[in-house]
Short mmCIF file of C-alpha atoms and ligand atoms in Angstrom, two decimals:
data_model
loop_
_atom_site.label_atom_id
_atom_site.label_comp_id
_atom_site.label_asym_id
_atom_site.label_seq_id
_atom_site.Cartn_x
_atom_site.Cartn_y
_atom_site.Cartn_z
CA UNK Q 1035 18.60 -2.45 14.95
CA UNK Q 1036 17.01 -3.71 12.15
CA UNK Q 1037 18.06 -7.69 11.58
CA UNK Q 1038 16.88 -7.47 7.70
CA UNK Q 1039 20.07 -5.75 6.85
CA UNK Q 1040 17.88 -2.25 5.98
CA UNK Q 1041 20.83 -0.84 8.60
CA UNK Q 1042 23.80 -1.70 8.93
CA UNK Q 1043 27.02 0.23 10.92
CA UNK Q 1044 30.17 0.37 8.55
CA UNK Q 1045 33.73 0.02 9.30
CA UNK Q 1046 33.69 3.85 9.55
CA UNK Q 1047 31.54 3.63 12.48
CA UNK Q 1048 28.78 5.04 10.43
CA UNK Q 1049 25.06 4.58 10.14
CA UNK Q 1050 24.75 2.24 6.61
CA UNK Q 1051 21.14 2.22 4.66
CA UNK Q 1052 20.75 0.18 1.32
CA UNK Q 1053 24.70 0.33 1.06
CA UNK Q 1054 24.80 3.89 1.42
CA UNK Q 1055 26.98 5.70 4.16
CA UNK Q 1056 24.25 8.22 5.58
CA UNK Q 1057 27.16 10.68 6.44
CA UNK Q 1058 27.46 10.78 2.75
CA UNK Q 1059 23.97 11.05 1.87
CA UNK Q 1060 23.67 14.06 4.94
CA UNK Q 1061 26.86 15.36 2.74
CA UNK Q 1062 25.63 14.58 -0.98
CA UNK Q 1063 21.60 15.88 -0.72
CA UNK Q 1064 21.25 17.67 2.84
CA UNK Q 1065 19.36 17.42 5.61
CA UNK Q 1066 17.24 17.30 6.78
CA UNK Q 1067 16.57 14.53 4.42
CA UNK Q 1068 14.07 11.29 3.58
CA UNK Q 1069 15.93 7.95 2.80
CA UNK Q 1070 13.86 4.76 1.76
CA UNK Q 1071 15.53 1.16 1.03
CA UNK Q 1072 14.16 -0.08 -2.25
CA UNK Q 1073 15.07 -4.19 -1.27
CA UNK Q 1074 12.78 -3.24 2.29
CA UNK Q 1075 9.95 -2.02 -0.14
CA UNK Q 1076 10.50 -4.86 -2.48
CA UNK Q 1077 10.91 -7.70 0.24
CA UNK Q 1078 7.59 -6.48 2.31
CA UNK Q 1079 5.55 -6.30 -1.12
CA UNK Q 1080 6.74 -9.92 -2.40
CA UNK Q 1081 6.19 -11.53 0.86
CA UNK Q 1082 2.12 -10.12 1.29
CA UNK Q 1083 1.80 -11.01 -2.68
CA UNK Q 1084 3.63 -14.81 -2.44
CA UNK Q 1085 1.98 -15.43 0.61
CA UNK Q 1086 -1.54 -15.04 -1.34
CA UNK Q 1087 -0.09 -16.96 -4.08
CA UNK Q 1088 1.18 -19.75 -1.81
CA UNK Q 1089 -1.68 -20.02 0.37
CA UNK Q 1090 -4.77 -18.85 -1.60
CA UNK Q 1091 -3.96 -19.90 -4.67
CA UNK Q 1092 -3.32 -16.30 -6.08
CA UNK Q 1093 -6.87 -15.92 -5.14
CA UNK Q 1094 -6.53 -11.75 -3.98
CA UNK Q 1095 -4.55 -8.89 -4.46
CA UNK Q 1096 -2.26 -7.20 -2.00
CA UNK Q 1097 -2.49 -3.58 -2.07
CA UNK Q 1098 -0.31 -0.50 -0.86
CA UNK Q 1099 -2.10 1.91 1.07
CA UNK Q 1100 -0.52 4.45 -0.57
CA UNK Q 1101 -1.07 7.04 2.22
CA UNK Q 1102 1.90 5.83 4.06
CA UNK Q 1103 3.84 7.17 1.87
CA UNK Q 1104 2.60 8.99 -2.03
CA UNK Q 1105 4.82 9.83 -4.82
CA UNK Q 1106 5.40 8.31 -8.49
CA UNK Q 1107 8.63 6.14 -7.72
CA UNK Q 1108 6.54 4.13 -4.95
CA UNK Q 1109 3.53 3.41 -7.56
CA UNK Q 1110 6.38 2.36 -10.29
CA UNK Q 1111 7.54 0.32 -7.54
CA UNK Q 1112 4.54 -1.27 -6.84
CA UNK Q 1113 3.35 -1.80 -10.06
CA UNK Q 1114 6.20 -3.46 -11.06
CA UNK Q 1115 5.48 -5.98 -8.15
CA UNK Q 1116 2.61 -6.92 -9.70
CA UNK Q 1117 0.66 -5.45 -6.58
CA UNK Q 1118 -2.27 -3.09 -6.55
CA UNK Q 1119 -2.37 0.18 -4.54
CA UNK Q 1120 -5.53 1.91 -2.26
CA UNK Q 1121 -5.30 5.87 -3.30
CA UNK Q 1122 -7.81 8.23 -0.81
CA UNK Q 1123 -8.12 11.39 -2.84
CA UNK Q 1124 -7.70 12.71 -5.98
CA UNK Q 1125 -4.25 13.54 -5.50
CA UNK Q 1126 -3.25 10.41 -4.60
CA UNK Q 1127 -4.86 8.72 -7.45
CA UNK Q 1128 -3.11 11.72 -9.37
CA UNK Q 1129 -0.05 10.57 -8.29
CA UNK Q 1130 -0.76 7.09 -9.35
CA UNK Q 1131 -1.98 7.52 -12.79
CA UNK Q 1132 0.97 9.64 -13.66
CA UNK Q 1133 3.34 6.83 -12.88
CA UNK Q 1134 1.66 5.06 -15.04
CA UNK Q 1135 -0.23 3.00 -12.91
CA UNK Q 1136 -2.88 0.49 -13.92
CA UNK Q 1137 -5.98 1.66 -13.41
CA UNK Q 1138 -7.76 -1.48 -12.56
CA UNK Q 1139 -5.50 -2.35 -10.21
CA UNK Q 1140 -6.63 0.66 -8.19
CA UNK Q 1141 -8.89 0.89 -5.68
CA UNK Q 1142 -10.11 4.35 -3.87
CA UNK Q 1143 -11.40 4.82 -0.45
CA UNK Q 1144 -12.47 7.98 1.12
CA UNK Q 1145 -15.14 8.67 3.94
CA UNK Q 1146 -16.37 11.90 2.01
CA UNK Q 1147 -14.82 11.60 -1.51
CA UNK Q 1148 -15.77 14.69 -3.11
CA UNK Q 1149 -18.40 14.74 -7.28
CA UNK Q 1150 -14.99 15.72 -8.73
CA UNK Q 1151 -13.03 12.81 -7.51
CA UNK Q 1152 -15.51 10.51 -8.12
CA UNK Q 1153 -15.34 12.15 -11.89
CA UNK Q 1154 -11.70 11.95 -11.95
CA UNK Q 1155 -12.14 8.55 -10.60
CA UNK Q 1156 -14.28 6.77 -13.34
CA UNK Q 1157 -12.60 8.93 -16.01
CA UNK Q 1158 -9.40 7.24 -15.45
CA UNK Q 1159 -11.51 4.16 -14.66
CA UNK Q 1160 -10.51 3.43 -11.70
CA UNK Q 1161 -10.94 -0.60 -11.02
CA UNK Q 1162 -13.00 -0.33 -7.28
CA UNK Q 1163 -14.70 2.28 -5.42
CA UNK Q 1164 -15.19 1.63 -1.54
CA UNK Q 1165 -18.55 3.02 -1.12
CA UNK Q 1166 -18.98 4.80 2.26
CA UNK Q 1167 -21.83 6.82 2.23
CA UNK Q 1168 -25.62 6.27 0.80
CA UNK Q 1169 -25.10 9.99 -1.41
CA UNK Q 1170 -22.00 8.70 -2.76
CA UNK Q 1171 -23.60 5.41 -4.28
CA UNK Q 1172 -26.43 7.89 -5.62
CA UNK Q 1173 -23.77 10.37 -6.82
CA UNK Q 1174 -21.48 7.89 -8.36
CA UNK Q 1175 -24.54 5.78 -9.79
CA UNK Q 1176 -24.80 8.71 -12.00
CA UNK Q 1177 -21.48 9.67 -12.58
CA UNK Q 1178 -21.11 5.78 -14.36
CA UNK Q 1179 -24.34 6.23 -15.60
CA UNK Q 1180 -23.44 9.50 -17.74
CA UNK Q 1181 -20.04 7.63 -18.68
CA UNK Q 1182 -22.03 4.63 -19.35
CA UNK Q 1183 -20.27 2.13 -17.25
CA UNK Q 1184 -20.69 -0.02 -14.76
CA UNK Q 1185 -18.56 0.91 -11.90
CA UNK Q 1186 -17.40 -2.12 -9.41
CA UNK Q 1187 -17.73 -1.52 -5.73
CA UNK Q 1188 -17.13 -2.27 -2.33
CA UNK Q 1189 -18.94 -1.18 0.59
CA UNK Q 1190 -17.16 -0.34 3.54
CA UNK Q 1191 -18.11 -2.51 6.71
CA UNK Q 1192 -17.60 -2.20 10.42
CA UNK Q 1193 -17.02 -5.41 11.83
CA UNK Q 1194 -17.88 -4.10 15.63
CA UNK Q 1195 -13.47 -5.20 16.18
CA UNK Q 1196 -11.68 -2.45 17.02
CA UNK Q 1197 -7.66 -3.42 17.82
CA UNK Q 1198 -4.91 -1.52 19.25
CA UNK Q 1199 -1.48 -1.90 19.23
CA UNK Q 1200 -1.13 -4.94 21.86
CA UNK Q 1201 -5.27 -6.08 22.83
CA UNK Q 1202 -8.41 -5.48 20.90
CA UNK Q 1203 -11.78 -4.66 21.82
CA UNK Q 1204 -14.85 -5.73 20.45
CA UNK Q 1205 -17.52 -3.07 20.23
CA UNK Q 1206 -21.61 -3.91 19.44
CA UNK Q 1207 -22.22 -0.49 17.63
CA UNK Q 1208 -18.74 1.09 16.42
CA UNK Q 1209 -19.07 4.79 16.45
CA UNK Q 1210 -16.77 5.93 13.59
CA UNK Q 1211 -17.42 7.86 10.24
CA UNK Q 1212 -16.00 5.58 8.34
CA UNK Q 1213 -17.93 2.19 7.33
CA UNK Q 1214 -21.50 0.94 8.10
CA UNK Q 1215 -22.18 -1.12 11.03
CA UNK Q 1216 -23.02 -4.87 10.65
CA UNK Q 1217 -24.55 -4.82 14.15
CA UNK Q 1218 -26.94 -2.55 14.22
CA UNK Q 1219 -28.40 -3.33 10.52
CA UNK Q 1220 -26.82 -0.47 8.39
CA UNK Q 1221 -24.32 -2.18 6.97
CA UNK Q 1222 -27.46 -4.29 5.28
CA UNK Q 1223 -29.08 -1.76 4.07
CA UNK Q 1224 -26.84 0.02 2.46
CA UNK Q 1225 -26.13 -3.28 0.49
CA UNK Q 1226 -29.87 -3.36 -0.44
CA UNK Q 1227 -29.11 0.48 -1.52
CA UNK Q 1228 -26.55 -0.48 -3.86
CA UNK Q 1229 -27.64 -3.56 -5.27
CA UNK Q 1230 -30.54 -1.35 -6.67
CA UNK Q 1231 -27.80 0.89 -8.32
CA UNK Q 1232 -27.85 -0.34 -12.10
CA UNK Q 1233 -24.88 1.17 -12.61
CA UNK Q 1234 -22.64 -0.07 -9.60
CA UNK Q 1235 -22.14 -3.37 -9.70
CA UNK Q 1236 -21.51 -5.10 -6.02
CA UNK Q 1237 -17.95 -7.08 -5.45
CA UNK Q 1238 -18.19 -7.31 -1.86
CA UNK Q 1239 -17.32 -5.57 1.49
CA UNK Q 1240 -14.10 -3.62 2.94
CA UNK Q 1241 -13.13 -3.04 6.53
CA UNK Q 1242 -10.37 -1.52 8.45
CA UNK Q 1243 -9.94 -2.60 11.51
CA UNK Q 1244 -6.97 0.09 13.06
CA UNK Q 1245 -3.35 0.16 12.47
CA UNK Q 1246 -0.20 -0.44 14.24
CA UNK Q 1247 -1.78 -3.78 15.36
CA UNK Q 1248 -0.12 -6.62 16.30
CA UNK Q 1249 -2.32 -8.85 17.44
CA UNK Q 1250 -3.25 -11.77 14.84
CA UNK Q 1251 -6.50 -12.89 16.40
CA UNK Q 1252 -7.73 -9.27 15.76
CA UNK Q 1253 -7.71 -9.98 12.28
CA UNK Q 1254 -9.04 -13.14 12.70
CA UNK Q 1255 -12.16 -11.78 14.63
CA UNK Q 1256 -12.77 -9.52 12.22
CA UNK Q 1257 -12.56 -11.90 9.17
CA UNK Q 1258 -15.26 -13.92 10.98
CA UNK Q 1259 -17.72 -10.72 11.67
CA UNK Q 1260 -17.31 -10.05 8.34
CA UNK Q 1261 -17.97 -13.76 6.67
CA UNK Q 1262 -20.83 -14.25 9.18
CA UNK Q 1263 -21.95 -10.96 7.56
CA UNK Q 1264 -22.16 -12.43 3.91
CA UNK Q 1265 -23.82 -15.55 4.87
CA UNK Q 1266 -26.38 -13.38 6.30
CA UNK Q 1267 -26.84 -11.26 3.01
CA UNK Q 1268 -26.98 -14.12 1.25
CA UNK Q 1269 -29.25 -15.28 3.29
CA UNK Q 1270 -31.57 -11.95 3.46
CA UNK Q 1271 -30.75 -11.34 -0.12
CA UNK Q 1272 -29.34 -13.80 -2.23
CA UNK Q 1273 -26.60 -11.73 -2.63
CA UNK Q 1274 -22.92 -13.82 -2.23
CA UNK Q 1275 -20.13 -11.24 -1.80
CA UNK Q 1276 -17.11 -12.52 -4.25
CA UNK Q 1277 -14.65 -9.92 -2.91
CA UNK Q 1278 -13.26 -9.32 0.72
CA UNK Q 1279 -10.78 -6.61 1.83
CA UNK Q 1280 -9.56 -6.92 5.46
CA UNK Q 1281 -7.55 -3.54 4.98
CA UNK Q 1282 -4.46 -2.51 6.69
CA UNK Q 1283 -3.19 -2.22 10.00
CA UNK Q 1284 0.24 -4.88 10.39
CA UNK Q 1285 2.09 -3.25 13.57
CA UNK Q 1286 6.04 -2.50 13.05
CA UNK Q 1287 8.66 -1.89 15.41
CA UNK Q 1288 9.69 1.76 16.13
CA UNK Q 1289 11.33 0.83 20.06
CA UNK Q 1290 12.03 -1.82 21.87
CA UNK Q 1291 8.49 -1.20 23.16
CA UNK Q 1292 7.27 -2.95 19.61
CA UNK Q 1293 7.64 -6.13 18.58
CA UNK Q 1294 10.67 -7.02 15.87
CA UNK Q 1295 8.69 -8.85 12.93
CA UNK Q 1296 10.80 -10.61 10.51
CA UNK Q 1297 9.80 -11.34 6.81
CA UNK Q 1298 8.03 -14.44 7.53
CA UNK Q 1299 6.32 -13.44 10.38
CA UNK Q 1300 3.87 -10.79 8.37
CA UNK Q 1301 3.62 -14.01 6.42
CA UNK Q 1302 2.13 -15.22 9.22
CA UNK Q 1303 -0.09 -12.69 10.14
CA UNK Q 1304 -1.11 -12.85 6.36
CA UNK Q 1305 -1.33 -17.13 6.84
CA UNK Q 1306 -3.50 -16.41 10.01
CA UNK Q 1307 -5.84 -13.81 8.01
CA UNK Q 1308 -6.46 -16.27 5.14
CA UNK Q 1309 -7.04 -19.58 7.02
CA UNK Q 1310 -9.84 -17.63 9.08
CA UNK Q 1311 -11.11 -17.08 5.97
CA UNK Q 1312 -10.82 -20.42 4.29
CA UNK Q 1313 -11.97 -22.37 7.65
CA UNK Q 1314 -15.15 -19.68 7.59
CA UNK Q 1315 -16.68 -20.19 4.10
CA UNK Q 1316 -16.24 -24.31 4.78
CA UNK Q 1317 -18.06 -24.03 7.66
CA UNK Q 1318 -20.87 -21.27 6.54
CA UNK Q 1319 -20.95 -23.34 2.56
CA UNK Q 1320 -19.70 -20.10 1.38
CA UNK Q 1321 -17.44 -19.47 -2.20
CA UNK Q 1322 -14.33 -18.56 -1.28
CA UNK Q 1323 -13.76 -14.88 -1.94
CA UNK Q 1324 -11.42 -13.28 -3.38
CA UNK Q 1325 -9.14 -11.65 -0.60
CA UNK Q 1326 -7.48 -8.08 -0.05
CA UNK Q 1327 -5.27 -6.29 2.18
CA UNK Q 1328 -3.57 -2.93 2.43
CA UNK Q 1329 -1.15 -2.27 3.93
CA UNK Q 1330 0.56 0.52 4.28
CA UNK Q 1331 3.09 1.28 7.59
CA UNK Q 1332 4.53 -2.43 7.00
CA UNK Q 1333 5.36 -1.79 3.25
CA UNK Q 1334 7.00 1.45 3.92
CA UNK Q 1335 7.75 2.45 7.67
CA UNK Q 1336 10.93 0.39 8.58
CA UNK Q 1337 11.95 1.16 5.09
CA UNK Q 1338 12.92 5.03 6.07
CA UNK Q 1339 14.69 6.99 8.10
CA UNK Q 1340 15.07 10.42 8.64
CA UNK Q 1341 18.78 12.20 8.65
CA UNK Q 1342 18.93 15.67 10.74
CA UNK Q 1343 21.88 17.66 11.88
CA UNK Q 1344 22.10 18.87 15.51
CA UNK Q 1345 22.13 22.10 15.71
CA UNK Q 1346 21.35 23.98 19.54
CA UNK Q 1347 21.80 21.76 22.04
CA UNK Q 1348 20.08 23.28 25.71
CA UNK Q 1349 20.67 21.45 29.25
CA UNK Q 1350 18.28 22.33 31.80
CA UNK Q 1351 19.84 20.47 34.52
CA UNK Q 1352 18.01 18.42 36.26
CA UNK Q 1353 14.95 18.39 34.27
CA UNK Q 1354 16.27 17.55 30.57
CA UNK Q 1355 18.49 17.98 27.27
CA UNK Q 1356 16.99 19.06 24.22
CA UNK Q 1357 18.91 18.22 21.35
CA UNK Q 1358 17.69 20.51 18.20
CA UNK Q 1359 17.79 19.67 14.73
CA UNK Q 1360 17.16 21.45 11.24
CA UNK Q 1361 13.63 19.45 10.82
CA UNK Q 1362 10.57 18.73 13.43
CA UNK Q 1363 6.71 18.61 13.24
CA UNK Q 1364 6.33 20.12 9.94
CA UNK Q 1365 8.15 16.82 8.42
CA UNK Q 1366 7.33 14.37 11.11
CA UNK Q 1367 3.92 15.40 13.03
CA UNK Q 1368 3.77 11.83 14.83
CA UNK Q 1369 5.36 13.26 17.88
CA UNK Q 1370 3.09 15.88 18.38
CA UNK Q 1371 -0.02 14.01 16.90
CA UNK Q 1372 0.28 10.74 19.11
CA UNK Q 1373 2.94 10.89 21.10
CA UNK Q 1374 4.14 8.52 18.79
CA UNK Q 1375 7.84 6.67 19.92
CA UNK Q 1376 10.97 6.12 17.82
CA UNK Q 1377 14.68 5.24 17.97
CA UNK Q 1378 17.43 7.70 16.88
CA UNK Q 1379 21.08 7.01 16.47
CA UNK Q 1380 24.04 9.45 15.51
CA UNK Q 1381 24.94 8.47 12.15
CA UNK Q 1382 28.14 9.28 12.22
CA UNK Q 1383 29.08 7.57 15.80
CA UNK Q 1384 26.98 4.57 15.44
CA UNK Q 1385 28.86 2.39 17.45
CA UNK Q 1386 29.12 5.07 20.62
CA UNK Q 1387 27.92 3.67 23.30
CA UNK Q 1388 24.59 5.66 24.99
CA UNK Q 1389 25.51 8.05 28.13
CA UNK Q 1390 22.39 9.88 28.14
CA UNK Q 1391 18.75 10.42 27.03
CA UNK Q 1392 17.86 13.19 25.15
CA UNK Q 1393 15.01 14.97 24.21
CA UNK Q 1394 14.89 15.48 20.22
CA UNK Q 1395 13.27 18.93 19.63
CA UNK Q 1396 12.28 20.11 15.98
CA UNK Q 1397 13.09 24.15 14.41
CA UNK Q 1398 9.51 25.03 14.72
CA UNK Q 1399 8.23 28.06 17.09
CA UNK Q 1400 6.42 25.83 18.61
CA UNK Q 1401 7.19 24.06 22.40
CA UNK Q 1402 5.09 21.16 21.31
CA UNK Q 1403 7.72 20.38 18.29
CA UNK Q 1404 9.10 17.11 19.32
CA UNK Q 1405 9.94 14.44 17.49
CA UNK Q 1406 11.11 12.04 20.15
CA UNK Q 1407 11.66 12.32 24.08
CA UNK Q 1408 14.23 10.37 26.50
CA UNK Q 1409 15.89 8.88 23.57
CA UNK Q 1410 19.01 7.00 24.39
CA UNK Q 1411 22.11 8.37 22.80
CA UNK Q 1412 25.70 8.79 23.13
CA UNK Q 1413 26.38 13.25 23.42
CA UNK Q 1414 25.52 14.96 21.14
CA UNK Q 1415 27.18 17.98 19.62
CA UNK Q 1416 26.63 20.45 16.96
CA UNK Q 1417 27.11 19.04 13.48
CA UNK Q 1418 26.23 15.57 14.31
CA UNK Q 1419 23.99 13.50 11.86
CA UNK Q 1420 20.96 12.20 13.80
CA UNK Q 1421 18.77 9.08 12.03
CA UNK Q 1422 15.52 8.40 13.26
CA UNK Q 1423 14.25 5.39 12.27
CA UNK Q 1424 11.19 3.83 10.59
CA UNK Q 1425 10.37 7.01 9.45
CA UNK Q 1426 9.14 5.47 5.80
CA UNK Q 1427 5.29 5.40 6.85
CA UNK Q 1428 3.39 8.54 7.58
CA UNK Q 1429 6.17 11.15 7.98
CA UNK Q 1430 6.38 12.46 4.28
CA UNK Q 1431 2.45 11.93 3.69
CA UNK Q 1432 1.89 14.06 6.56
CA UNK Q 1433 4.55 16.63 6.57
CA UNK Q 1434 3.32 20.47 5.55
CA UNK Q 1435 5.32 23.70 5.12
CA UNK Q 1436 4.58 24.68 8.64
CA UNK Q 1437 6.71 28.13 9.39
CA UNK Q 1438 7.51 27.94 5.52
CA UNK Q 1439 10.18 25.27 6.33
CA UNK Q 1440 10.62 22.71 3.55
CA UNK Q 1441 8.92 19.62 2.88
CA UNK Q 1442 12.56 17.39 3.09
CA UNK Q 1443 13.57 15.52 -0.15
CA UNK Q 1444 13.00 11.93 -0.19
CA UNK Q 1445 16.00 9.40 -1.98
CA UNK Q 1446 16.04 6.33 -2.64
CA UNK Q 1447 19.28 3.86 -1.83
CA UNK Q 1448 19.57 0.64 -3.68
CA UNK Q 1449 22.90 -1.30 -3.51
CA UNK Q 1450 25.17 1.85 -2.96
CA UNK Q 1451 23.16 4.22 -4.96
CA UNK Q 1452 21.12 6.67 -4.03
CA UNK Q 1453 18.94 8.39 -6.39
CA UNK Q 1454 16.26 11.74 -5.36
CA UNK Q 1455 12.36 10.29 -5.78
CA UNK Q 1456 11.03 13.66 -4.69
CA UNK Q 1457 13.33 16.57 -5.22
CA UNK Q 1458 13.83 19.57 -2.47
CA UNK Q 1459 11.60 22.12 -2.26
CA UNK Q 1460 12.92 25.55 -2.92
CA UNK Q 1461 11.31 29.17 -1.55
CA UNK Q 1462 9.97 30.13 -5.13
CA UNK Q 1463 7.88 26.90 -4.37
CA UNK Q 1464 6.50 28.21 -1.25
CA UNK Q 1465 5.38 31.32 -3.17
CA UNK Q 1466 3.61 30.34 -6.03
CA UNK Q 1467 0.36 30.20 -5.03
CA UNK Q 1468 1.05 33.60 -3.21
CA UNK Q 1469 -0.81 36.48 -4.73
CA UNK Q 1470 -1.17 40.04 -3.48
CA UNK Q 1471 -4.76 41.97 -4.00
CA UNK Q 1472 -3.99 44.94 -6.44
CA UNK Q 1473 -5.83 46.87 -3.59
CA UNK Q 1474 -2.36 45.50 -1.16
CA UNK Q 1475 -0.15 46.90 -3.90
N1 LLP J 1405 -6.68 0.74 4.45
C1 LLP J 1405 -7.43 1.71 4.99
C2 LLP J 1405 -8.83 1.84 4.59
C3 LLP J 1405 -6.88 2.59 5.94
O1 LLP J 1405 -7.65 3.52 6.48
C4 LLP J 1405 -5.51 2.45 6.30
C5 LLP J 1405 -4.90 3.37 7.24
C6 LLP J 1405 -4.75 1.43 5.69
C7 LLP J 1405 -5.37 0.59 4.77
C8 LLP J 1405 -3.30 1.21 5.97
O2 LLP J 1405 -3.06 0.84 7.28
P1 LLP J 1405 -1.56 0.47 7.75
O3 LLP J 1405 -1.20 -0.86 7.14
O4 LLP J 1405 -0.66 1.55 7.29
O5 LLP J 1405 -1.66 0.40 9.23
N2 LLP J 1405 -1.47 8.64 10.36
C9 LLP J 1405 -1.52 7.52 11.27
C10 LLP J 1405 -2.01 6.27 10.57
C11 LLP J 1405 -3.39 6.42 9.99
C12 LLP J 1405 -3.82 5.18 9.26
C13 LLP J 1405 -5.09 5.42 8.55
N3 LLP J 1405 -5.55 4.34 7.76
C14 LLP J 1405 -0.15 7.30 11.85
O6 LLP J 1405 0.75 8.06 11.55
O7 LLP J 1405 0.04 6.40 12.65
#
């Protein structure tokens, strides 16, 4: 479990988030039910954003990708960091600006961001845009054009480094829609593209290299493809990039498959990242840029669980034992996405040892509906609080009202309290947008 104190098992025998007795929370809000740890949060944003300080000379910005996980306390949270956040959609950015949010601390990605977010975006006036497609930089030339400003940019890069959870590849062309390639020229000229623009005015470059990664020399591969890449552009065009994003992608633990990184070592990875960078504009005479990253699943991920209650329980002997509970796919899709892995405990009999391994199956008419299999547990019976853990990145940003189940609530524990940061849905919700054709009537 997780040595940062985000879980802890009480002298009730019970599962223990942010002080909080999850048998209580189960009790006091339902299930099945989102709970994030505000010190996790906290800790993972201060350690990216001192690490900058400390090593760069405050010479960067970290940012949340806020797709990991969206909704106004997280932005609050963030702001009050003194981080900035990445939004991808309008909704996100929605989301940001109505937590009050500072604008130019924003910046907004999006392979195919649509005229009206673009609109939305400079009305609000958004800090960055990550430019990732030669009609966008037309489009959004004349969007700042017509609201006479000059919009900052990025372009999004592909380095030609694509890394997976344990190895990385390195690929000449990288086939992807996001990002122009720097090998085969079209990262270039897009750059000559936008430095035409006379209303977008051209920071630097953005790439993203994967996620779930925890392999440090991926990043630092990357960071030289992409410094090599400015020297050349300065080179070709006398362009000097002053801004670098290295984007997301720090790997956390879900099993014992996964590594367990402490504090200091995503200060590390973060060290690692930053010396590439410093060691590559000494040796290419480059300005040092200034340097972003966002991440998202490290922020977030270990910071949340998920509380269910067992409900069927079904032995098919010899073959396996699904253990049901009230959620599944609709508020954690990883399962049947990626086959994605986690850990799950009974809250309320945390200290029982394991007899068996159990498949966890969701309430969704669908066999696929898993949300983990072979999990080691003690038995299981009806009425039994089950915590999955490091559910805090991309369970709540990707859960839908699949079978009109509910989107679970989401609180937030902080020294023995627990307050809601996204209330429970209710079925008037899931009707509103309903409408029946007169015709129908
Ligand atoms: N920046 C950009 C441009 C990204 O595309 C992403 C993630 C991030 C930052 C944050 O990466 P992180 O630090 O969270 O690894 N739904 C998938 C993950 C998709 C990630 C997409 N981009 C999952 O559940 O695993």
């Amino acid at each position: 479990m997780n040595e940062r104190d985000t879980l802890k098992i009480n002298l009730a025998g019970h599962l223990e988030i942010g002080g909080c007795d999850c048998v209580d929370l189960a009790e006091k809000f339902g299930t099945p039910l989102y709970v994030f740890d505000e010190k996790y949060i906290r800790d993972m944003m201060r350690i990216y954003k001192n690490t900058i300080d400390g090593e760069y000379g405050g010479n960067g910005l970290v940012l949340y990708a806020s797709k990991a996980f969206s909704c106004k306390a997280v932005y609050k949270i963030a702001a009050q960091e003194g981080i900035g956040v990445d939004v991808v959609s309008g909704g996100e950015l929605y989301t940001a600006i109505s937590a009050g949010f500072p604008a130019d601390k924003i910046y907004m990605h999006g392979n195919n961001k649509l005229d009206r977010e673009l609109e939305y975006a400079v009305e609000v006036k958004v800090g960055t845009i990550v430019v990732d497609s030669y009609s966008e930089a037309d489009i959004l030339n004349d969007i700042a054009a017509k609201a006479g400003i000059v919009q900052n940019v990025l372009i999004r890069i592909n380095p030609g480094v694509e890394a997976h959870t344990h190895a990385f590849v390195q690929t000449a062309r990288t086939d992807s829609k996001f990002g122009f390639s720097i090998s085969d020229g079209t990262a270039e000229n897009i750059t000559q593209h936008v430095l035409a623009k006379s209303n977008l005015k051209l920071k630097g470059y953005h790439c993203h290299i994967g996620s779930q990664i925890f392999e440090k020399q991926s990043f630092v591969l990357a960071v030289n493809k992409c410094m090599d890449f400015i020297a050349h552009i300065k080179n070709a065009t006398g362009f000097e990039a002053d801004t670098l994003n290295m984007g997301g992608g720090f790997g956390i633990w879900y099993t014992d498959e996964d590594a367990k990184i402490n504090v200091e070592g995503y200060a590390d990875y973060l060290k690692a990242l930053l010396n590439a960078v410093k060691a590559k504009s000494k040796e290419l005479g480059l300005k040092l840029p200034y340097v972003l990253i966002e991440p998202g699943r490290s922020i977030v991920g270990e910071a949340g669980i998920t509380l269910y209650t067992v409900g069927a329980i079904k032995d098919i002997p010899g073959i396996k034992k699904y253990v049901a509970i009230d959620g599944g796919m609709f508020d954690n899709p990883r399962y049947a996405l990626y086959q994605s892995k986690y850990s799950a405990l009974i809250a309320n009999r945390a200290n029982e040892e394991c007899t068996e391994k159990v498949t966890i199956a969701g309430k969704c008419c669908e066999s696929g509906d898993i949300i983990a299999v072979d999990v080691p547990m003690p038995k299981a019976k009806r009425g039994d609080i089950i915590a999955v853990l490091s559910t805090g990145a991309y369970n709540y940003s990707m859960a839908s009202n699949y079978n009109r189940n509910f989107v679970p609530a989401c609180v937030l524990v902080k020294d023995g309290k627990a307050n809601y940061i996204v209330k429970p849905q209710t079925y008037e919700e899931l009707v509103r947008g309903d409408v029946v054709p007169d015709y129908l009537k």
